[in-house]
Coordinates of C-alpha atoms in Angstrom, one line a residue:
M1 CA 87.8 105.2 103.5
I2 CA 89.6 108.6 103.3
K3 CA 88.4 111.4 101.1
V4 CA 90.3 114.7 101.0
K5 CA 88.8 117.5 98.9
D6 CA 90.2 121.0 98.1
L7 CA 92.3 121.0 101.3
V8 CA 94.0 124.3 102.1
K9 CA 96.3 125.2 105.0
N10 CA 97.7 128.7 105.3
Y11 CA 100.4 129.9 107.7
G12 CA 100.1 133.7 107.5
S13 CA 100.6 134.6 103.9
F14 CA 102.2 131.2 103.1
E15 CA 100.0 128.5 101.6
A16 CA 101.4 125.2 102.7
V17 CA 98.7 123.0 101.3
K18 CA 97.0 124.2 98.1
G19 CA 93.7 122.7 97.2
L20 CA 94.9 119.2 97.7
N21 CA 92.7 116.3 96.7
M22 CA 93.2 112.6 97.3
N23 CA 91.2 109.4 98.0
V24 CA 92.4 106.3 99.9
E25 CA 90.2 103.2 99.2
K26 CA 89.5 100.4 101.7
G27 CA 92.2 97.8 101.8
Q28 CA 94.9 99.9 100.1
V29 CA 98.4 100.3 101.4
V30 CA 99.3 103.9 100.4
G31 CA 102.7 105.5 100.4
L32 CA 102.6 109.2 101.0
L33 CA 105.7 110.8 99.5
G34 CA 107.0 114.3 99.3
P35 CA 110.2 116.3 99.7
N36 CA 111.0 118.4 102.8
G37 CA 108.5 121.3 103.0
A38 CA 106.1 119.8 100.4
G39 CA 103.1 119.8 102.8
K40 CA 103.1 116.1 103.5
S41 CA 103.2 116.2 107.3
T42 CA 100.8 119.1 107.4
T43 CA 98.3 117.0 105.4
M44 CA 98.8 114.0 107.7
N45 CA 98.3 116.3 110.7
I46 CA 95.0 117.6 109.3
I47 CA 93.8 114.1 108.5
T48 CA 94.5 112.8 112.0
G49 CA 92.9 115.9 113.5
Y50 CA 96.1 117.2 115.1
I51 CA 95.7 120.6 113.4
S52 CA 92.8 122.3 111.6
A53 CA 92.6 123.1 107.9
T54 CA 92.0 126.6 106.6
S55 CA 89.4 125.3 104.2
G56 CA 88.4 122.1 102.4
S57 CA 87.1 118.8 103.8
V58 CA 88.5 115.5 105.2
V59 CA 86.1 112.6 105.5
I60 CA 87.3 109.5 107.5
D61 CA 85.3 106.4 107.1
G62 CA 82.2 108.5 106.4
H63 CA 82.8 111.0 109.2
D64 CA 83.9 114.6 108.6
I65 CA 87.0 115.4 110.7
M66 CA 85.7 119.0 111.3
T67 CA 82.0 118.3 112.2
E68 CA 82.4 114.7 113.7
P69 CA 86.0 114.8 115.1
M70 CA 85.5 112.0 117.7
A71 CA 83.9 109.6 115.3
A72 CA 86.5 110.3 112.6
K73 CA 89.5 110.0 115.0
K74 CA 88.1 106.7 116.4
A75 CA 88.5 105.2 112.9
I76 CA 92.3 106.1 112.9
G77 CA 95.2 104.4 114.6
Y78 CA 98.1 106.9 114.4
L79 CA 101.8 106.2 114.9
P80 CA 103.8 109.5 114.9
E81 CA 107.4 109.6 113.8
I82 CA 108.4 109.6 117.5
P83 CA 105.9 107.4 119.3
P84 CA 104.5 109.1 122.5
L85 CA 105.7 106.4 124.9
Y86 CA 105.9 106.6 128.7
M87 CA 109.4 105.2 129.3
D88 CA 108.9 104.4 133.0
M89 CA 105.8 102.2 132.3
T90 CA 105.7 98.6 131.4
V91 CA 104.5 97.6 128.0
L92 CA 101.3 96.1 129.5
S93 CA 100.5 99.0 131.7
Y94 CA 101.1 101.5 128.9
L95 CA 98.8 99.7 126.5
K96 CA 96.1 99.4 129.2
F97 CA 96.4 103.2 129.7
V98 CA 96.1 103.8 125.9
A99 CA 93.0 101.5 125.9
E100 CA 91.4 103.6 128.6
L101 CA 92.2 106.9 126.8
K102 CA 90.6 105.5 123.6
G103 CA 87.4 104.7 125.5
V104 CA 87.6 100.9 125.2
P105 CA 85.1 99.5 127.7
S106 CA 86.8 98.3 130.9
K107 CA 85.6 94.7 130.4
E108 CA 87.1 94.6 126.9
R109 CA 90.5 96.3 127.7
A110 CA 92.4 93.2 128.7
E111 CA 91.4 91.3 125.5
E112 CA 92.0 94.4 123.3
V113 CA 95.5 94.8 124.7
K114 CA 96.2 91.1 124.3
K115 CA 95.2 91.2 120.7
A116 CA 97.3 94.2 120.0
M117 CA 100.4 92.7 121.6
K118 CA 99.9 89.5 119.7
A119 CA 99.5 91.3 116.4
V120 CA 102.9 93.0 116.8
R121 CA 104.6 90.1 118.5
I122 CA 105.5 91.7 121.8
A123 CA 103.5 89.5 124.2
D124 CA 106.7 88.1 125.7
R125 CA 107.8 91.7 126.6
A126 CA 104.6 92.6 128.4
T127 CA 106.2 93.1 131.8
R128 CA 109.3 94.9 130.5
I129 CA 109.9 98.6 131.2
I130 CA 109.6 100.5 127.9
S131 CA 112.9 102.4 128.5
K132 CA 114.7 99.0 128.5
L133 CA 113.5 98.0 125.1
S134 CA 115.4 98.3 121.9
K135 CA 114.3 101.0 119.4
G136 CA 112.7 98.3 117.2
Y137 CA 110.6 97.0 120.1
K138 CA 109.6 100.5 121.1
Q139 CA 108.4 101.1 117.6
R140 CA 106.3 97.9 117.9
V141 CA 104.8 99.2 121.2
G142 CA 103.8 102.4 119.3
V143 CA 102.2 100.3 116.5
A144 CA 100.3 98.2 119.2
A145 CA 99.0 101.5 120.7
A146 CA 97.8 102.5 117.3
L147 CA 95.9 99.2 117.0
I148 CA 94.1 99.5 120.3
G149 CA 90.4 99.9 119.5
N150 CA 90.8 98.1 116.2
P151 CA 90.6 101.1 113.9
P152 CA 90.0 100.4 110.3
I153 CA 92.7 102.9 109.2
L154 CA 96.4 103.0 110.3
I155 CA 98.5 106.0 109.6
L156 CA 102.3 105.4 110.1
D157 CA 104.7 108.3 109.9
E158 CA 108.3 107.3 109.2
P159 CA 107.9 103.9 111.0
T160 CA 111.4 102.7 110.3
V161 CA 113.5 105.9 111.0
G162 CA 116.5 105.1 113.1
L163 CA 116.1 101.3 113.0
D164 CA 118.9 98.9 112.1
P165 CA 118.5 96.8 108.9
S166 CA 117.1 93.8 110.7
Q167 CA 114.6 95.9 112.6
V168 CA 113.6 97.6 109.3
V169 CA 112.8 94.2 107.7
E170 CA 110.8 93.2 110.8
I171 CA 108.7 96.4 110.7
R172 CA 108.1 96.0 107.0
E173 CA 106.8 92.5 107.5
L174 CA 104.6 93.7 110.3
I175 CA 103.1 96.4 108.1
K176 CA 102.4 93.8 105.4
N177 CA 100.6 91.6 107.9
L178 CA 98.6 94.6 109.3
A179 CA 97.5 95.5 105.8
K180 CA 95.5 92.3 105.5
E181 CA 92.9 93.7 108.0
H182 CA 93.5 97.5 107.8
T183 CA 93.8 100.3 105.3
V184 CA 97.3 101.7 105.8
I185 CA 98.9 105.1 104.9
L186 CA 102.6 105.0 105.2
S187 CA 104.8 108.1 105.1
S188 CA 108.5 107.5 104.5
H189 CA 111.6 109.1 102.9
I190 CA 112.9 105.6 102.1
L191 CA 111.6 105.1 98.6
S192 CA 112.7 101.4 98.4
E193 CA 110.6 100.8 101.5
V194 CA 107.5 102.4 99.9
S195 CA 108.0 100.6 96.7
E196 CA 108.2 97.2 98.5
V197 CA 105.3 97.7 100.9
C198 CA 102.8 99.9 99.2
D199 CA 100.4 99.1 96.4
H200 CA 99.5 102.7 95.7
I201 CA 101.6 105.9 95.9
I202 CA 100.7 109.5 96.3
I203 CA 103.4 112.1 95.6
I204 CA 102.9 115.6 97.1
N205 CA 104.9 118.6 96.0
N206 CA 104.5 122.3 96.6
G207 CA 101.4 121.7 98.6
T208 CA 99.4 119.6 96.1
V209 CA 99.3 116.1 94.6
V210 CA 101.5 115.9 91.5
A211 CA 101.1 112.1 90.8
E212 CA 99.4 109.0 92.1
D213 CA 99.2 105.4 90.9
T214 CA 100.8 102.0 91.5
P215 CA 104.6 101.9 91.7
E216 CA 104.7 100.1 88.4
N217 CA 102.4 102.4 86.6
L218 CA 104.3 105.5 87.8
S219 CA 107.5 104.0 86.6
N220 CA 106.0 103.3 83.2
A221 CA 104.2 106.7 82.9
Y222 CA 107.4 108.7 83.5
S223 CA 109.8 106.5 81.7
N224 CA 111.9 107.9 78.9
Q225 CA 110.4 106.9 75.5
S226 CA 113.6 107.9 73.7
H227 CA 115.8 105.3 75.4
V228 CA 115.0 101.8 74.2
N229 CA 116.7 98.5 75.2
M230 CA 116.7 95.6 72.7
E231 CA 118.0 92.0 72.5
I232 CA 118.4 90.8 68.9
K233 CA 119.6 87.5 67.5
G234 CA 122.1 88.3 64.7
D235 CA 125.4 89.9 64.0
E236 CA 126.4 93.6 64.5
A237 CA 126.6 94.4 60.8
S238 CA 123.1 93.1 60.0
I239 CA 121.6 94.9 63.0
S240 CA 123.5 98.1 62.1
A241 CA 122.1 97.9 58.5
V242 CA 118.5 98.0 59.9
L243 CA 119.1 100.7 62.4
D244 CA 121.0 103.0 60.0
G245 CA 117.9 103.0 57.8
M246 CA 115.7 104.5 60.5
D247 CA 115.8 108.3 60.6
Y248 CA 114.5 108.5 64.2
V249 CA 117.4 106.5 65.6
S250 CA 120.0 109.1 66.6
S251 CA 122.5 106.6 68.0
Y252 CA 123.0 103.1 69.3
T253 CA 125.5 101.0 71.1
F254 CA 126.1 97.2 71.3
G255 CA 126.4 95.4 74.6
E256 CA 127.1 91.9 75.7
V257 CA 126.5 88.9 73.4
V258 CA 124.9 85.7 74.9
D259 CA 124.1 82.7 72.6
D260 CA 124.3 85.0 69.5
I261 CA 121.8 87.4 71.1
I262 CA 123.2 90.9 71.2
A263 CA 122.1 93.6 73.6
V264 CA 121.5 97.0 71.9
K265 CA 120.8 100.3 73.5
L266 CA 119.1 102.9 71.2
I267 CA 118.6 106.6 71.7
L268 CA 115.7 107.9 69.6
D269 CA 115.1 111.5 68.6
T270 CA 111.4 111.2 69.4
D271 CA 109.3 110.6 72.5
E272 CA 106.8 108.5 70.5
D273 CA 106.5 104.8 71.2
K274 CA 108.4 103.1 68.4
N275 CA 108.6 99.6 69.8
D276 CA 106.2 98.0 67.3
E277 CA 108.0 99.6 64.3
L278 CA 111.4 98.4 65.6
F279 CA 110.0 94.9 66.1
F280 CA 108.6 94.6 62.5
A281 CA 111.7 96.1 60.9
F282 CA 113.9 93.5 62.4
A283 CA 111.4 90.7 61.7
E284 CA 111.4 91.8 58.0
A285 CA 115.2 91.5 58.1
K286 CA 114.9 88.0 59.6
L287 CA 116.6 89.1 62.8
P288 CA 114.6 87.7 65.7
V289 CA 113.9 90.3 68.5
H290 CA 114.0 88.7 71.9
K291 CA 113.3 91.9 73.8
V292 CA 112.3 95.5 73.2
S293 CA 111.5 97.8 76.1
R294 CA 111.7 101.4 77.2
E295 CA 114.3 102.2 79.9
N296 CA 112.1 102.4 82.9
L297 CA 112.7 104.8 85.7
S298 CA 113.0 103.7 89.3
L299 CA 110.5 105.1 91.9
E300 CA 113.4 107.3 93.1
Q301 CA 113.9 108.7 89.6
V302 CA 110.2 109.4 89.2
F303 CA 110.1 111.1 92.6
L304 CA 113.0 113.4 91.7
K305 CA 111.6 114.1 88.3
L306 CA 108.3 115.3 89.8
T307 CA 109.6 117.2 92.8
E308 CA 113.2 118.5 92.4
D309 CA 112.4 121.7 90.5
E310 CA 110.2 123.4 93.1
A311 CA 110.9 121.5 96.3
A312 CA 113.8 123.7 97.6
D313 CA 112.0 127.0 97.0
H314 CA 108.8 125.7 98.7
A315 CA 110.7 124.4 101.7
E316 CA 112.5 127.8 102.1
K317 CA 109.2 129.7 102.0
A318 CA 107.7 127.2 104.5
E319 CA 110.5 127.9 107.0
D320 CA 110.2 131.7 106.5
A321 CA 106.4 131.3 107.3
V322 CA 107.2 129.4 110.5
E323 CA 109.6 132.1 111.7
E324 CA 107.2 134.9 110.8
N325 CA 104.2 133.3 112.6
A326 CA 106.3 132.5 115.6
E327 CA 107.3 136.1 115.9
N328 CA 103.6 137.1 115.6
G329 CA 102.6 134.6 118.3
D330 CA 100.2 132.6 116.2
S331 CA 100.1 129.4 118.1
D332 CA 98.2 127.4 115.5
D333 CA 100.6 128.3 112.8
E334 CA 103.6 127.5 115.0
S335 CA 102.6 123.8 114.8
Y336 CA 103.6 123.7 111.1
D337 CA 105.7 120.7 110.3
S338 CA 108.1 121.3 107.4
D339 CA 108.6 117.5 106.8
E340 CA 112.2 117.7 107.9
E341 CA 113.8 114.4 107.5
A342 CA 115.0 112.8 110.7
I343 CA 118.7 112.4 111.0
I344 CA 120.1 110.1 113.7
T345 CA 123.6 110.8 114.9
D346 CA 125.8 108.8 117.2
D347 CA 125.4 111.4 119.9
E348 CA 121.6 111.5 119.5
E349 CA 120.9 107.8 119.3
E350 CA 119.5 106.5 122.5
S351 CA 121.3 103.7 124.3
E352 CA 119.6 100.4 123.7
V353 CA 119.7 97.7 126.3
E354 CA 117.9 95.0 124.4
E355 CA 119.0 94.2 120.8

């Protein structure tokens, strides 16, 4: 569905995206992650046709975004972090306007709008003025606008920013339902949200892809082999006798005991997988092993492990490039988005009439 090859975006002397490659397959729900300034929003802006690339290619549903921009954009429904809503319009009139902008034939617009409102469950708000809706319902209107024209691909940029917990749950469920019929790319700083909603994750750092896989596989791949958790049936003295005879076990601690099964945490002085050796050693000592596993990292820990070293330096260089290009009057470069995380304060939060 989406093929990005050797993508490069320069802002003056600064390379924001560095030969980035990624593929999104049909039916996937992909989480696009990256620290501030990593090039994540720049990549999304290029994919959606909002800005041009310095070099490389982006093919959307078989159409190159550079040579066939209209066909490529027609395959995408895009929800920016701040939905471009007209606050003085009703939900119905706004969505009809979007359908007209997207070139939906006039005879099909009413049905198209009806389907979009039904999909995001806002049909009962059709005659409401958008400014009177809660932030959660405004976000739904934005998603409905993205659905107009029935694009096969949906790109959602921070769809739950600023929402209260109940609204976040509603939007997550909405995304899961949309994923049944659309390929979805979800950008978010909320890692628990990505882990729950997405079946594939792409992590961008310093302008390139540093890892991609399922959440489970990423956790397994970057887990610490030297930390092992075991549950063994026996007494501490017998277990200690086995562990003390293993030269690669640097230390161990005992945890809780349940039905004569003792939890043991080992620290090994090797990164090699020793699970099988441990299992057979205790079996030989007639001490049944009920569990042996590595200490898996959470998605957040994997993300930090892959990005924390270079993220701050890259973000600082990105900001310097923006300032330099703004001074030089380079309008295209001024559009750079450094992936700054949205922060909602009490003063900034809009008054919501409908909860």
